[in-house]
Amino acid sequence: MIFSELGLGPEVLRAIEEKGYTQPTPIQEQAIPWVLQGRDVLGCAQTGTGKTAGFTLPMIDILASGRARARMPRSLILEPTRELAAQVAESFETYGKHHKLNMALLIGGETFTEQVKKLDRGVDVLIATPGRLIDLFERGNMMLNDIKVLVIDEADRMLDMGFIPDIERIVSLLPKNRQTLFFSATMPPEIRRLADAFLQNPREVTVAPPASPSETVTQAMVLVQEQDKRKALRHLLRTEDVKNAFIFCNRKRDVAVVQKSLEGHGFNAGALHGDMPQHKRTETLELFKRGDITLLVCSDVAARGLDVQGLSHVFNFDVPLHAEDYVHRIGRTGRAGRMGRAFTIAGPEDGKLVAAIARLIKRDIPMIAIDGLESATFEEGEGRRGRFGRGRPPRGGDERRGAEDRPRRDERPRREERAERAERDDRPPRREEREERPERPTERERDRAALSEARREPPRRDRDRRRRRDEDDDDEPVVGFGDHVPAFLLRAARPRPEPSGGDTSQEG
Ligand code: AMP
């Protein structure tokens, strides 16, 4: 099939041609005609399948006729992270270059002033993260009753990040008579329930079985002691033909540690996580996309759905806590039919997490050994027993050693001892001491406690709240209202309307 058969207008087709696309991807082929017909669409598609163009291309055509009024956006795209929102905005610019559509990007971490000015001028396409959208709405900066097309992208991620109450609230503020496009990489029951509530008689389009990694990604796993993970990573980076790579860590703190360690060892590495100020996140991502940085150490949230052309590798410095994240992480490579390689560095405590991934993707990740580095075993009761399942390692000359063979504390290299002594002496350790030194026992214990805490899974709502605070407007200090009195507090209270049937709003 070719693009001109999908029913798109000539300007959009010209922009596609200039972008160099020759054929629609399967999600585009399936979704675009339905969107153009005004139907609701429920799309089950991973990132990397071309789903962004699947909704932006027809939206541009739909919005081409009509004009936006001040403060009354005509369409709304909700994205879980700022980076994804910025990426969708970029797509709109690329595909909409032969149209005169106004677009506003409302994301946390940027000043309100510019965003408000744009809203005042009238926008056809509003691309937003849920928190910032609600903030601006509550300040009285916009009305949402002219929204004709709503896109909820990465719905499963929204759920994971605790945005669902916000999404429900936003949807309750929109006109009932609208077109809704709902995309998710996976369709757990909670997402299905939301889709049922938000969509009317949708056309379902699915382009890959939920949570299946792309066949173009070669996967492997190494299992080492916790303190050897950085060494394992460096070995992989040196022996693999890495053009550019994402290196995922589970905790933001580790993102900084791993990035500094890599830099200290002469690698060209940047960091991306939710605690960084937005301008720094944008700048780092730009450097990475331009190739000025070749390795990007990142957290899941910062990197989710990021589209970097031709990413050669993904490294999981930590096994992800949620099995679905494994699929999302490794899906950053092997995109658009290209080949990619994904390596996961597991520690002895990760057996259960690894088993959960194997269950999800319905196969074991092949284990490899690293020459010169002692392999570990999963701890008792931590899932798959042994390093290599039932088989032998595919390469490497290291022999398996049991727990009793592990180096005892007094056998640790001198460098580590020096680093510890330096700490006691209250002088900064030398650089190589800092980088190789394993964490002090107390800190490791704290990490373990945090990990088991995470594994125990607190009630979803609490977890969601916490994550949302963490990841959405996390770089803005919480200062209450200060001297500022929000506009909504100054308006006279109106009587609350009777709830109507099907209203899914929730007080937040
Ligand atoms: P997405 O899944 O939307 O993140 O898109 C993944 C990548 O595929 C992006 O780099 C797009 O530019 C690219 N892409 C989207 N549609 C096409 C197409 N029809 N042909 C080739 N590449 C495409």
Coordinates of C-alpha atoms and ligand atoms in Angstrom, one line a residue:
M1 CA 0.0 0.0 0.0
I2 CA 1.1 3.6 -0.6
F3 CA 0.3 6.7 1.4
S4 CA -1.9 8.3 -1.3
E5 CA -4.3 5.3 -1.0
L6 CA -5.0 6.2 2.7
G7 CA -7.1 9.3 1.9
L8 CA -4.7 11.9 3.2
G9 CA -4.6 15.4 1.6
P10 CA -2.0 16.6 -0.9
E11 CA -0.1 18.9 1.6
V12 CA 0.3 16.0 4.1
L13 CA 1.4 13.7 1.3
R14 CA 4.0 16.2 0.2
A15 CA 5.4 16.5 3.8
I16 CA 5.6 12.7 4.0
E17 CA 7.5 12.5 0.7
E18 CA 9.9 15.2 1.8
K19 CA 10.4 13.2 5.0
G20 CA 11.4 10.3 2.8
Y21 CA 8.7 7.8 3.8
T22 CA 7.8 5.6 0.9
Q23 CA 5.2 3.2 2.5
P24 CA 2.9 3.5 5.5
T25 CA 3.8 1.2 8.5
P26 CA 1.1 -1.3 9.4
I27 CA -0.3 0.9 12.2
Q28 CA -0.6 3.8 9.8
E29 CA -2.2 1.6 7.2
Q30 CA -4.8 0.4 9.6
A31 CA -5.4 3.5 11.7
I32 CA -5.3 6.5 9.3
P33 CA -8.4 5.7 7.2
W34 CA -10.5 5.2 10.4
V35 CA -9.2 8.5 11.9
L36 CA -10.0 10.3 8.7
Q37 CA -13.5 8.9 8.8
G38 CA -13.9 10.4 12.3
R39 CA -14.0 7.1 14.1
D40 CA -12.6 6.5 17.6
V41 CA -9.6 4.3 17.5
L42 CA -8.1 1.9 20.0
G43 CA -4.6 1.2 19.0
C44 CA -2.4 -1.5 20.5
A45 CA 1.0 -0.6 19.3
Q46 CA 4.5 -0.3 20.6
T47 CA 6.6 2.7 20.1
G48 CA 8.8 2.4 17.1
T49 CA 5.9 1.2 14.9
G50 CA 5.2 4.6 13.5
K51 CA 2.1 5.2 15.6
T52 CA 2.9 8.9 16.1
A53 CA 2.5 9.5 12.4
G54 CA -0.5 7.2 12.6
F55 CA -2.4 9.8 14.5
T56 CA -0.7 13.1 13.6
L57 CA -1.0 12.7 9.8
P58 CA -4.8 12.4 9.8
M59 CA -5.2 14.9 12.5
I60 CA -3.5 17.5 10.4
D61 CA -5.9 16.9 7.6
I62 CA -8.9 17.0 10.0
L63 CA -7.8 20.3 11.6
A64 CA -6.8 21.9 8.3
S65 CA -10.4 23.2 7.9
G66 CA -11.5 25.5 10.7
R67 CA -9.8 28.0 12.9
A68 CA -8.8 28.1 16.6
R69 CA -10.3 30.6 18.9
A70 CA -8.3 32.2 21.7
R71 CA -7.9 29.9 24.7
M72 CA -10.0 27.3 23.1
P73 CA -7.8 24.6 21.7
R74 CA -9.3 22.3 19.0
S75 CA -7.4 19.1 19.7
L76 CA -5.5 17.7 22.6
I77 CA -2.7 15.1 22.8
L78 CA -1.8 13.8 26.2
E79 CA 1.6 12.3 26.7
P80 CA 3.1 10.8 29.9
T81 CA 6.5 12.6 29.7
R82 CA 7.8 15.9 28.5
E83 CA 10.3 14.3 26.1
L84 CA 7.5 12.3 24.4
A85 CA 5.3 15.4 24.2
A86 CA 8.2 17.3 22.7
Q87 CA 8.7 14.5 20.2
V88 CA 5.1 14.6 19.1
A89 CA 5.4 18.3 18.7
E90 CA 8.3 17.8 16.4
S91 CA 6.3 15.3 14.4
F92 CA 3.5 17.9 14.0
E93 CA 6.0 20.5 12.8
T94 CA 7.5 18.0 10.3
Y95 CA 4.2 16.7 8.9
G96 CA 2.3 19.9 9.2
K97 CA 4.9 22.1 7.5
H98 CA 2.6 22.9 4.6
H99 CA -0.3 23.9 6.8
K100 CA -0.8 26.8 9.1
L101 CA -1.8 25.1 12.2
N102 CA -0.9 26.6 15.6
M103 CA 0.5 24.3 18.1
A104 CA 1.3 24.6 21.8
L105 CA 3.4 22.4 23.9
L106 CA 2.4 22.4 27.6
I107 CA 5.0 20.6 29.7
G108 CA 6.2 20.9 33.2
G109 CA 9.6 22.5 33.9
E110 CA 9.0 25.4 31.5
T111 CA 7.7 28.8 32.4
F112 CA 4.0 29.4 32.2
T113 CA 4.2 32.8 30.5
E114 CA 5.1 31.6 27.0
Q115 CA 2.6 28.8 27.2
V116 CA -0.2 31.1 28.3
K117 CA 0.7 33.5 25.4
K118 CA 0.4 30.8 22.9
L119 CA -3.0 29.7 24.3
D120 CA -4.1 33.3 24.1
R121 CA -3.3 33.3 20.4
G122 CA -5.5 30.3 19.8
V123 CA -4.1 26.8 19.2
D124 CA -5.2 24.0 16.9
V125 CA -3.1 21.3 18.5
L126 CA -2.4 21.2 22.2
I127 CA 0.2 18.7 23.3
A128 CA 0.5 18.3 27.0
T129 CA 1.5 16.3 30.0
P130 CA -1.5 15.8 32.3
G131 CA -0.1 17.7 35.3
R132 CA 0.7 20.9 33.5
L133 CA -2.5 20.8 31.6
I134 CA -4.5 20.7 34.8
D135 CA -2.4 23.5 36.3
L136 CA -3.1 25.8 33.4
F137 CA -6.8 24.9 33.3
E138 CA -7.2 25.6 37.0
R139 CA -5.5 28.9 36.6
G140 CA -8.2 29.7 34.1
N141 CA -5.9 29.9 31.1
M142 CA -7.9 27.8 28.8
M143 CA -11.3 26.2 28.1
L144 CA -11.5 22.6 27.0
N145 CA -15.0 22.6 25.5
D146 CA -13.9 23.1 21.9
I147 CA -11.8 20.0 21.8
K148 CA -12.8 17.9 18.8
V149 CA -10.0 15.3 18.8
L150 CA -8.4 13.8 21.9
V151 CA -5.4 11.6 21.8
I152 CA -4.3 9.6 24.8
D153 CA -0.9 8.2 24.0
E154 CA 1.0 5.6 25.9
A155 CA -1.9 4.8 28.1
D156 CA -0.2 2.0 30.0
R157 CA 2.6 4.3 30.9
M158 CA 0.1 6.9 32.1
L159 CA -1.3 4.2 34.4
D160 CA 2.1 3.3 35.6
M161 CA 2.9 6.9 36.4
G162 CA -0.2 7.5 38.3
F163 CA -1.8 9.9 35.7
I164 CA -5.1 8.0 35.4
P165 CA -7.0 10.2 37.9
D166 CA -5.8 13.2 36.1
I167 CA -6.7 11.8 32.7
E168 CA -10.2 10.9 34.0
R169 CA -10.6 14.5 35.2
I170 CA -9.4 16.0 31.9
V171 CA -11.7 13.7 29.9
S172 CA -14.6 14.8 32.1
L173 CA -13.9 18.4 31.1
L174 CA -14.1 17.7 27.4
P175 CA -17.2 17.7 25.2
K176 CA -18.8 14.3 25.0
N177 CA -19.1 14.7 21.2
R178 CA -15.5 14.3 20.2
Q179 CA -13.2 11.9 18.4
T180 CA -10.9 9.9 20.7
L181 CA -7.8 8.0 19.7
F182 CA -6.3 5.8 22.4
F183 CA -2.9 4.1 22.1
S184 CA -1.2 1.7 24.5
A185 CA 1.6 -0.7 24.1
T186 CA -0.1 -3.2 26.3
M187 CA -3.7 -3.8 27.2
P188 CA -4.0 -4.9 30.8
P189 CA -7.6 -5.0 32.2
E190 CA -7.3 -1.5 33.8
I191 CA -6.4 0.0 30.4
R192 CA -9.3 -1.9 28.7
R193 CA -11.7 -0.5 31.3
L194 CA -10.5 3.1 30.6
A195 CA -10.7 2.5 26.8
D196 CA -14.3 1.3 27.3
A197 CA -15.1 4.4 29.3
F198 CA -13.5 6.9 27.0
L199 CA -14.1 5.5 23.5
Q200 CA -17.4 5.2 21.5
N201 CA -17.6 2.2 19.3
P202 CA -13.9 2.2 18.5
R203 CA -12.1 0.5 15.7
E204 CA -9.4 -1.7 17.2
V205 CA -6.1 -1.8 15.5
T206 CA -3.3 -4.0 16.7
V207 CA 0.1 -4.2 15.0
A208 CA 2.1 -6.5 17.3
P209 CA 1.1 -8.9 20.0
P210 CA 1.1 -6.9 23.3
A211 CA 4.5 -6.8 25.0
S212 CA 6.4 -8.7 22.4
P213 CA 9.9 -7.4 21.7
S214 CA 10.7 -6.8 18.1
E215 CA 12.4 -9.7 16.3
T216 CA 15.0 -7.3 15.0
V217 CA 16.5 -7.0 18.5
T218 CA 19.1 -9.5 19.6
Q219 CA 18.9 -10.0 23.4
A220 CA 21.4 -11.3 25.9
M221 CA 21.9 -11.2 29.6
V222 CA 24.9 -11.3 31.9
L223 CA 24.7 -12.3 35.6
V224 CA 27.3 -10.9 37.9
Q225 CA 27.8 -9.8 41.4
E226 CA 26.3 -6.3 42.2
Q227 CA 29.7 -4.7 42.5
D228 CA 30.8 -6.1 39.1
K229 CA 28.0 -4.5 37.2
R230 CA 29.9 -1.4 36.1
K231 CA 32.8 -3.5 35.0
A232 CA 30.5 -5.8 33.0
L233 CA 28.9 -2.7 31.4
R234 CA 32.3 -1.3 30.4
H235 CA 33.3 -4.7 29.0
L236 CA 30.2 -4.8 26.9
L237 CA 30.7 -1.3 25.7
R238 CA 34.2 -2.0 24.6
T239 CA 33.6 -5.3 22.9
E240 CA 30.3 -4.5 21.2
D241 CA 30.3 -2.3 18.1
V242 CA 28.3 0.5 19.9
K243 CA 27.4 3.4 17.7
N244 CA 25.0 4.9 20.3
A245 CA 23.2 3.4 23.2
F246 CA 20.7 4.0 26.0
I247 CA 21.8 2.6 29.3
F248 CA 18.8 2.2 31.7
C249 CA 19.1 2.3 35.5
N250 CA 16.1 1.7 37.8
R251 CA 17.0 4.6 40.1
K252 CA 17.7 8.2 39.3
R253 CA 20.6 8.2 41.7
D254 CA 22.2 5.4 39.9
V255 CA 21.8 7.2 36.6
A256 CA 24.2 9.9 37.9
V257 CA 26.6 7.3 39.4
V258 CA 26.8 5.2 36.2
Q259 CA 27.2 8.3 34.0
K260 CA 30.0 9.7 36.1
S261 CA 31.7 6.3 36.2
L262 CA 31.6 5.9 32.5
E263 CA 32.8 9.5 32.0
G264 CA 35.7 8.7 34.3
H265 CA 36.6 5.7 32.2
G266 CA 36.7 7.8 29.0
F267 CA 33.3 7.1 27.6
N268 CA 31.3 9.8 26.0
A269 CA 28.2 9.6 28.3
G270 CA 25.3 11.9 29.2
A271 CA 22.5 11.4 31.8
L272 CA 18.8 11.9 31.5
H273 CA 16.4 11.5 34.5
G274 CA 13.4 13.2 36.0
D275 CA 15.3 15.2 38.6
M276 CA 17.2 17.2 36.0
P277 CA 15.9 20.7 35.1
Q278 CA 14.0 20.6 31.8
H279 CA 16.4 22.7 29.9
K280 CA 19.2 20.3 30.8
R281 CA 17.1 17.3 29.7
T282 CA 16.3 19.0 26.4
E283 CA 19.9 19.9 25.9
T284 CA 21.3 16.5 26.7
L285 CA 18.8 14.8 24.4
E286 CA 19.7 17.2 21.6
L287 CA 23.4 16.4 22.0
F288 CA 22.6 12.7 22.0
K289 CA 20.4 12.9 18.9
R290 CA 23.2 14.9 17.1
G291 CA 25.8 12.3 18.1
D292 CA 27.8 14.6 20.3
I293 CA 27.1 12.2 23.1
T294 CA 27.1 8.5 22.2
L295 CA 25.9 6.9 25.5
L296 CA 22.8 8.1 27.4
V297 CA 22.4 6.8 30.9
C298 CA 18.7 7.2 31.7
S299 CA 15.7 6.3 33.8
D300 CA 12.6 4.7 32.3
V301 CA 10.5 7.8 32.4
A302 CA 13.0 10.1 30.8
A303 CA 13.6 7.7 27.9
R304 CA 10.2 6.1 27.4
G305 CA 9.2 6.3 23.7
L306 CA 12.1 8.5 22.7
D307 CA 12.8 8.1 19.1
V308 CA 16.5 8.2 18.3
Q309 CA 17.2 7.2 14.7
G310 CA 19.3 4.1 14.4
L311 CA 20.1 3.4 18.0
S312 CA 22.5 0.5 17.9
H313 CA 22.3 -0.8 21.5
V314 CA 20.3 -0.8 24.7
F315 CA 21.9 -1.8 28.0
N316 CA 19.9 -2.5 31.1
F317 CA 22.3 -1.7 33.9
D318 CA 19.5 -2.9 36.1
V319 CA 16.8 -5.5 35.4
P320 CA 13.6 -3.4 35.2
L321 CA 11.2 -3.8 38.2
H322 CA 8.3 -4.1 35.8
A323 CA 8.5 -6.8 33.1
E324 CA 6.8 -4.5 30.5
D325 CA 9.5 -2.0 30.9
Y326 CA 11.9 -4.5 29.6
V327 CA 10.0 -4.6 26.3
H328 CA 9.8 -0.8 26.2
R329 CA 13.5 -0.4 26.9
I330 CA 14.8 -2.8 24.4
G331 CA 12.3 -1.4 21.9
R332 CA 14.4 1.7 21.7
T333 CA 16.6 -0.2 19.3
G334 CA 15.8 -2.4 16.3
R335 CA 13.3 0.2 15.1
A336 CA 11.8 0.6 11.7
G337 CA 13.2 -2.7 10.6
R338 CA 16.8 -2.0 11.6
M339 CA 18.8 -4.5 13.7
G340 CA 19.6 -3.7 17.3
R341 CA 21.2 -5.4 20.3
A342 CA 20.0 -5.3 23.9
F343 CA 22.0 -6.5 26.9
T344 CA 20.8 -6.8 30.5
I345 CA 23.1 -6.9 33.4
A346 CA 21.5 -8.9 36.2
G347 CA 22.6 -9.3 39.8
P348 CA 22.1 -12.3 42.2
E349 CA 18.9 -10.8 43.6
D350 CA 17.2 -10.3 40.2
G351 CA 16.0 -13.9 39.7
K352 CA 12.3 -13.1 40.2
L353 CA 12.4 -10.1 37.9
V354 CA 14.2 -12.0 35.2
A355 CA 11.6 -14.8 35.5
A356 CA 8.8 -12.3 35.2
I357 CA 10.3 -11.0 31.9
A358 CA 10.7 -14.5 30.6
R359 CA 7.0 -15.2 31.3
L360 CA 6.0 -12.0 29.6
I361 CA 8.1 -12.4 26.5
K362 CA 7.5 -16.2 26.5
R363 CA 11.2 -17.1 26.3
D364 CA 14.4 -17.0 28.3
I365 CA 16.9 -14.3 27.5
P366 CA 20.1 -16.0 26.5
M367 CA 22.8 -15.8 29.1
I368 CA 26.3 -15.0 28.2
A369 CA 29.5 -14.9 30.3
I370 CA 32.1 -12.2 30.3
D371 CA 35.7 -13.2 30.0
G372 CA 37.7 -12.4 33.1
L373 CA 34.6 -11.6 35.2
E374 CA 33.2 -14.0 37.7
S375 CA 29.6 -14.9 36.9
A376 CA 27.1 -15.1 39.7
T377 CA 24.1 -17.2 40.5
F378 CA 20.6 -16.1 41.3
E379 CA 19.9 -16.3 45.0
E380 CA 17.9 -19.1 46.4
G381 CA 14.2 -18.6 45.7
E382 CA 14.9 -15.8 43.2
G383 CA 13.6 -17.6 40.1
R384 CA 15.6 -19.3 37.5
R385 CA 18.3 -21.3 39.2
G386 CA 21.9 -20.9 38.2
R387 CA 23.5 -18.6 35.8
F388 CA 22.8 -20.3 32.5
G389 CA 19.5 -22.1 33.1
R390 CA 20.2 -25.7 32.3
G391 CA 22.8 -25.0 29.7
R392 CA 26.4 -23.8 29.6
P393 CA 27.5 -20.3 28.9
P394 CA 27.9 -19.7 25.2
R395 CA 31.4 -18.2 25.7
G396 CA 34.0 -17.1 28.2
G397 CA 36.4 -19.1 30.3
D398 CA 35.1 -18.4 33.7
E399 CA 34.1 -21.2 36.0
R400 CA 31.0 -21.1 38.1
R401 CA 31.7 -20.3 41.7
G402 CA 29.3 -20.8 44.6
A403 CA 28.5 -18.3 47.3
E404 CA 31.3 -19.7 49.4
D405 CA 33.8 -18.9 46.6
R406 CA 32.9 -15.3 46.4
P407 CA 35.7 -13.0 47.5
R408 CA 35.5 -12.3 51.2
R409 CA 35.6 -8.7 52.5
D410 CA 39.2 -9.0 53.4
E411 CA 40.1 -10.2 49.9
R412 CA 38.8 -7.1 48.1
P413 CA 41.2 -5.1 46.0
R414 CA 43.4 -2.6 47.7
R415 CA 41.8 0.2 45.8
E416 CA 38.5 -0.3 47.5
E417 CA 40.2 -0.4 50.9
R418 CA 41.9 2.9 50.1
A419 CA 38.6 4.4 49.1
E420 CA 37.0 3.4 52.4
R421 CA 39.9 4.6 54.4
A422 CA 39.8 7.9 52.5
E423 CA 36.1 8.2 53.6
R424 CA 37.0 7.6 57.2
D425 CA 39.8 10.2 56.9
D426 CA 37.3 12.6 55.5
R427 CA 39.3 13.4 52.5
P428 CA 37.9 13.0 49.0
P429 CA 39.0 9.7 47.5
R430 CA 41.0 9.7 44.3
R431 CA 38.8 9.4 41.2
E432 CA 39.5 5.8 40.4
E433 CA 38.8 4.9 44.0
R434 CA 35.4 6.5 44.0
E435 CA 34.4 4.9 40.8
E436 CA 35.3 1.3 41.6
R437 CA 34.3 1.4 45.2
P438 CA 31.3 -0.6 46.0
E439 CA 28.7 1.1 48.1
R440 CA 29.2 1.0 51.8
P441 CA 27.2 -1.8 53.4
T442 CA 24.7 0.6 55.1
E443 CA 23.9 2.2 51.8
R444 CA 23.6 -1.2 50.1
E445 CA 21.3 -2.3 52.8
R446 CA 19.2 0.7 52.3
D447 CA 19.0 0.0 48.6
R448 CA 18.0 -3.5 49.2
A449 CA 15.3 -2.4 51.5
A450 CA 14.1 0.1 48.9
L451 CA 14.1 -2.7 46.3
S452 CA 12.1 -5.1 48.4
E453 CA 9.8 -2.2 49.2
A454 CA 9.3 -1.7 45.5
R455 CA 8.8 -5.4 45.0
R456 CA 6.2 -5.4 47.7
E457 CA 4.3 -2.9 45.6
P458 CA 2.5 -0.4 47.8
P459 CA -1.1 0.3 47.1
R460 CA -1.4 1.5 43.5
R461 CA -2.8 4.9 44.4
D462 CA 0.0 5.8 46.8
R463 CA 2.6 4.5 44.4
D464 CA 1.0 6.4 41.5
R465 CA 0.9 9.7 43.5
R466 CA 4.5 9.3 44.5
R467 CA 5.6 8.6 41.0
R468 CA 3.7 11.4 39.6
R469 CA 5.2 13.8 42.0
D470 CA 8.6 12.3 41.2
E471 CA 8.3 12.4 37.5
D472 CA 6.1 15.1 36.2
D473 CA 6.9 18.5 37.7
D474 CA 9.6 17.1 39.8
D475 CA 12.1 19.9 39.3
E476 CA 9.7 22.6 40.6
P477 CA 10.1 23.3 44.3
V478 CA 6.9 22.9 46.3
V479 CA 6.3 26.2 47.9
G480 CA 2.5 26.2 48.3
F481 CA 0.9 29.2 46.7
G482 CA 3.4 31.7 48.1
D483 CA 2.2 35.2 47.3
H484 CA 0.3 34.0 44.3
V485 CA -3.4 33.4 44.5
P486 CA -4.5 31.1 41.7
A487 CA -7.2 32.5 39.5
F488 CA -9.6 29.7 40.2
L489 CA -9.7 30.6 43.9
L490 CA -10.8 34.2 43.0
R491 CA -13.7 33.1 40.9
A492 CA -17.1 32.8 42.5
A493 CA -18.0 29.2 43.2
R494 CA -20.7 27.8 40.9
P495 CA -23.1 25.1 42.0
R496 CA -21.8 21.7 41.1
P497 CA -23.8 20.2 38.2
E498 CA -25.6 16.9 38.7
P499 CA -23.3 14.1 37.6
S500 CA -24.5 12.7 34.3
G501 CA -24.4 9.1 33.2
G502 CA -21.1 7.9 31.9
D503 CA -19.2 10.7 33.6
T504 CA -16.0 9.2 34.9
S505 CA -14.6 12.3 36.6
Q506 CA -12.9 11.9 39.8
E507 CA -12.0 14.4 42.4
G508 CA -8.3 14.8 42.6
Ligands
AMP1 P1 7.0 6.1 16.4 O1 6.6 4.7 16.7 O2 5.9 7.0 16.1 O3 7.9 6.5 17.6 O4 8.0 6.1 15.1 C1 9.2 5.4 15.0 C2 10.1 5.8 13.9 O5 9.6 5.4 12.6 C3 10.2 7.4 13.8 O6 11.6 7.6 13.6 C4 9.5 7.8 12.5 O7 10.1 8.9 11.9 C5 9.6 6.5 11.7 N1 8.5 6.3 10.7 C6 7.2 6.6 11.0 N2 6.5 6.3 9.9 C7 7.3 5.8 9.0 C8 7.2 5.3 7.6 N3 6.0 5.3 7.0 N4 8.3 4.9 7.0 C9 9.5 5.0 7.6 N5 9.7 5.4 8.8 C10 8.7 5.8 9.5

